[in-house]
Short mmCIF file of C-alpha atoms in Angstrom, two decimals:
data_model
loop_
_atom_site.label_atom_id
_atom_site.label_comp_id
_atom_site.label_asym_id
_atom_site.label_seq_id
_atom_site.Cartn_x
_atom_site.Cartn_y
_atom_site.Cartn_z
CA MET A 26 0.22 0.03 -0.01
CA ASN A 27 1.23 3.64 -0.50
CA ILE A 28 2.73 4.64 1.80
CA VAL A 29 0.23 8.43 1.36
CA ALA A 30 -2.29 6.40 2.05
CA GLU A 31 -1.46 3.93 4.73
CA LEU A 32 -1.17 6.32 6.42
CA THR A 33 -4.48 8.12 6.08
CA VAL A 34 -6.20 4.96 6.37
CA LYS A 35 -4.62 4.18 9.70
CA ALA A 36 -5.91 8.02 11.12
CA LEU A 37 -8.79 7.20 9.64
CA ARG A 38 -9.27 2.92 12.32
CA ASP A 39 -7.93 5.69 14.88
CA HIS A 40 -10.64 8.20 14.12
CA ALA A 41 -13.74 6.32 13.29
CA GLY A 42 -12.74 3.22 14.15
CA ASP A 43 -13.72 0.56 10.54
CA ALA A 44 -16.19 3.53 8.93
CA CYS A 45 -15.92 4.69 4.98
CA PRO A 46 -14.62 1.73 3.96
CA HIS A 47 -16.30 3.25 0.45
CA TYR A 48 -13.38 5.90 1.04
CA ARG A 49 -11.23 4.00 1.87
CA GLN A 50 -10.43 2.07 -0.93
CA ALA A 51 -11.37 4.66 -3.18
CA LEU A 52 -8.36 6.09 -1.81
CA ILE A 53 -5.55 3.29 -1.86
CA SER A 54 -6.64 2.85 -5.11
CA ALA A 55 -5.92 6.79 -6.06
CA CYS A 56 -2.75 6.29 -4.39
CA LYS A 57 -1.80 2.60 -6.12
CA LYS A 58 -2.98 5.16 -9.36
CA SER A 59 -0.77 7.91 -9.06
CA PRO A 60 1.34 7.93 -5.76
CA PRO A 61 0.99 11.50 -4.45
CA PRO A 62 3.97 12.83 -4.08
CA PHE A 63 4.25 14.29 -0.86
CA GLY A 64 4.29 10.74 -0.11
CA ALA A 65 7.97 10.24 -1.92
CA ARG A 66 11.30 10.10 -0.35
CA GLY A 67 12.60 12.59 -1.75
CA TYR A 68 9.84 15.06 -0.67
CA GLY A 69 10.50 14.10 2.50
CA ASP A 70 14.33 14.69 2.29
CA ILE A 71 13.87 18.37 1.24
CA TYR A 72 11.68 19.25 3.40
CA ARG A 73 13.87 18.29 6.39
CA ASP A 74 16.53 19.92 4.51
CA ALA A 75 14.75 22.99 4.24
CA ALA A 76 13.40 22.53 7.99
CA THR A 77 16.70 23.43 9.36
CA ASP A 78 16.30 25.88 9.01
CA PRO A 79 15.53 27.88 11.74
CA TYR A 80 14.09 31.49 9.72
CA TRP A 81 12.83 29.36 6.62
CA LEU A 82 10.62 26.81 9.40
CA ALA A 83 9.38 30.18 11.59
CA THR A 84 8.84 31.51 7.82
CA SER A 85 6.25 28.35 7.06
CA LEU A 86 4.58 28.81 9.74
CA MET A 87 3.09 32.36 9.53
CA THR A 88 3.09 31.41 5.96
CA ASN A 89 1.12 28.37 7.21
CA ALA A 90 -1.49 29.89 9.73
CA GLN A 91 -2.24 32.71 6.70
CA ARG A 92 -3.34 29.50 4.48
CA GLU A 93 -5.43 27.99 7.17
CA GLY A 94 -7.04 31.60 7.64
CA GLU A 95 -7.82 31.81 4.21
CA GLY A 96 -8.78 28.79 3.53
CA ALA A 97 -11.10 28.83 6.32
CA GLU A 98 -12.75 31.89 5.23
CA HIS A 99 -13.77 30.21 2.06
CA LEU A 100 -14.67 27.19 3.64
CA TRP A 101 -16.89 29.20 4.87
CA ASP A 102 -18.41 31.16 2.23
CA LEU A 103 -19.04 26.90 0.75
CA ALA A 104 -20.96 26.31 4.02
CA ALA A 105 -23.11 29.23 4.20
CA CYS A 106 -24.18 28.58 0.95
CA THR A 107 -24.16 25.28 0.36
CA PRO A 108 -28.60 23.48 0.24
CA ASP A 109 -27.69 20.22 1.86
CA ALA A 110 -27.98 21.35 5.03
CA ARG A 111 -25.42 17.86 6.38
CA ILE A 112 -22.59 18.54 4.73
CA ALA A 113 -23.41 22.08 4.98
CA TRP A 114 -22.64 21.49 8.65
CA GLN A 115 -19.25 19.66 8.02
CA ILE A 116 -18.16 22.34 6.56
CA ARG A 117 -19.01 25.10 8.70
CA GLN A 118 -16.87 22.87 11.26
CA HIS A 119 -14.04 21.97 8.85
CA ALA A 120 -13.88 25.84 8.73
CA ILE A 121 -13.91 26.70 12.54
CA ASP A 122 -11.49 23.54 13.15
CA GLU A 123 -9.30 25.97 10.14
CA SER A 124 -9.56 28.51 12.01
CA ARG A 125 -8.22 27.34 15.02
CA HIS A 126 -5.06 26.01 13.22
CA SER A 127 -4.40 29.04 11.69
CA ARG A 128 -3.88 30.02 15.33
CA ALA A 129 -2.38 26.83 16.82
CA TYR A 130 0.59 27.89 13.93
CA ILE A 131 1.65 31.52 15.48
CA ALA A 132 1.37 29.76 18.92
CA MET A 133 3.86 26.57 17.48
CA LEU A 134 5.55 29.99 16.15
CA ASP A 135 5.43 31.69 20.20
CA LEU A 136 7.16 28.02 21.09
CA VAL A 137 9.56 27.15 19.47
CA PHE A 138 10.72 30.11 18.19
CA PRO A 139 10.16 33.24 20.95
CA GLY A 140 10.71 36.00 20.21
CA ALA A 141 10.98 35.91 16.54
CA VAL A 142 9.07 38.95 15.51
CA ASP A 143 7.97 42.27 17.82
CA GLU A 144 5.27 42.69 18.99
CA GLU A 145 3.36 44.65 16.65
CA PHE A 146 4.54 42.10 13.71
CA HIS A 147 3.03 39.19 16.35
CA ALA A 148 -0.60 41.68 16.04
CA GLN A 149 -0.64 41.50 13.13
CA LEU A 150 -0.38 37.32 12.91
CA THR A 151 -3.03 37.58 15.18
CA THR A 152 -5.20 38.48 12.69
CA LEU A 153 -4.99 35.98 10.57
CA SER A 154 -7.45 33.52 11.90
CA PRO A 155 -12.15 34.72 11.17
CA GLY A 156 -11.86 33.55 14.66
CA TYR A 157 -14.66 31.21 13.44
CA THR A 158 -17.62 29.91 16.57
CA ARG A 159 -20.15 27.74 16.27
CA GLN A 160 -22.17 31.17 17.42
CA SER A 161 -20.41 32.82 14.23
CA SER A 162 -23.48 34.42 11.56
CA LEU A 163 -22.94 31.44 8.61
CA LEU A 164 -23.52 34.41 5.81
CA PRO A 165 -20.90 34.95 2.94
CA GLN A 166 -18.97 37.64 1.99
CA ASP A 167 -19.79 40.14 -0.52
CA GLY A 168 -17.94 39.11 -3.61
CA SER A 169 -16.26 35.68 -2.67
CA PRO A 170 -15.47 33.87 -5.03
CA TYR A 171 -16.30 30.89 -3.09
CA ALA A 172 -19.64 31.70 -1.97
CA HIS A 173 -21.61 28.86 -3.70
CA PRO A 174 -23.08 25.34 -3.05
CA ILE A 175 -19.82 23.87 -3.31
CA THR A 176 -18.73 21.52 -5.67
CA VAL A 177 -17.07 17.25 -5.48
CA ASP A 178 -14.28 18.61 -7.29
CA GLU A 179 -13.80 20.70 -4.04
CA LEU A 180 -14.89 17.75 -1.74
CA ILE A 181 -12.24 15.50 -3.42
CA GLN A 182 -9.19 18.77 -2.91
CA MET A 183 -11.00 19.50 0.48
CA ASN A 184 -9.27 16.14 1.31
CA ILE A 185 -6.43 15.81 -0.65
CA ALA A 186 -5.13 19.33 1.31
CA GLU A 187 -6.46 17.53 4.35
CA ILE A 188 -4.34 14.29 3.81
CA ARG A 189 -0.85 15.90 3.38
CA THR A 190 -1.15 18.52 5.32
CA ARG A 191 -0.97 14.81 8.00
CA VAL A 192 2.03 14.35 6.20
CA HIS A 193 3.46 17.06 6.37
CA HIS A 194 2.90 17.02 10.23
CA LEU A 195 4.49 14.44 10.57
CA LEU A 196 7.11 16.29 9.24
CA GLN A 197 7.33 18.95 10.55
CA ARG A 198 6.53 17.95 14.08
CA PRO A 199 10.90 16.08 14.65
CA MET A 200 12.08 19.32 12.53
CA LEU A 201 10.09 21.53 15.88
CA LEU A 202 11.55 19.43 18.74
CA ALA A 203 15.08 20.12 16.82
CA HIS A 204 15.05 24.39 16.98
CA CYS A 205 12.56 24.28 20.36
CA PRO A 206 14.67 25.19 23.00
CA ALA A 207 15.08 22.53 26.15
CA ASP A 208 13.03 24.56 28.33
CA ARG A 209 9.97 24.60 26.53
CA ARG A 210 10.66 20.90 24.78
CA TRP A 211 8.70 19.27 26.98
CA TYR A 212 5.52 21.41 26.26
CA ALA A 213 6.67 21.55 22.37
CA CYS A 214 6.36 17.08 23.13
CA SER A 215 2.73 17.34 24.34
CA ILE A 216 1.84 19.20 20.59
CA PRO A 217 -0.74 16.33 18.95
CA CYS A 218 1.63 15.60 15.48
CA CYS A 219 -1.34 16.74 13.51
CA TRP A 220 -4.96 17.81 13.98
CA THR A 221 -6.26 16.36 10.17
CA LYS A 222 -9.57 14.62 10.75
CA PRO A 223 -12.40 12.83 8.17
CA VAL A 224 -13.85 16.37 6.20
CA ILE A 225 -16.59 15.10 4.58
CA SER A 226 -17.37 11.97 7.25
CA ARG A 227 -18.79 13.10 9.96
CA THR A 228 -21.92 12.26 11.74
CA PRO A 229 -23.87 16.21 12.86
CA GLN A 230 -24.64 17.02 15.63
CA PRO A 231 -27.60 19.38 16.93
#
């Protein structure tokens, strides 16, 4: 089995047992037919080589925070315009998760690279997350290109992105620990290596 499929299937089983059998089989078949480049050994080698540079890794955390925040906004617009209530609920929850992840990347920056940015810039970084909660009004942004019902292609792309993020987290964790100050490492070790879950597979909650 392709390594990306293997890691993802294991995560799915840890999270949801034997649920989503068709999803698992489709993923295994797709990865066998077209192996994802982010699962290649060379990809990991390039990432680890780049991440030995603390400036690159710190910048990567900030870039990820920005992308998670922007992704959360796009998901929110999609959720607001998707008529299927079950799917809309799950997209909305995913947007809330992405919003939190944006803040988590900045928290990791503060933990591993304390004082890397000045207070003024740090204040700007904290605005990258839209701060969505379940109490936030589900309304699309005016003029957003994502203000439309979600498509199957977007659901597929969303899942691919989450799988890639999981691989990145597995690569990222040991590099963050290597750069982390010794007196903070105990806390860094308690941070989950990844937060990826199935995107459209959860049961809506009241």
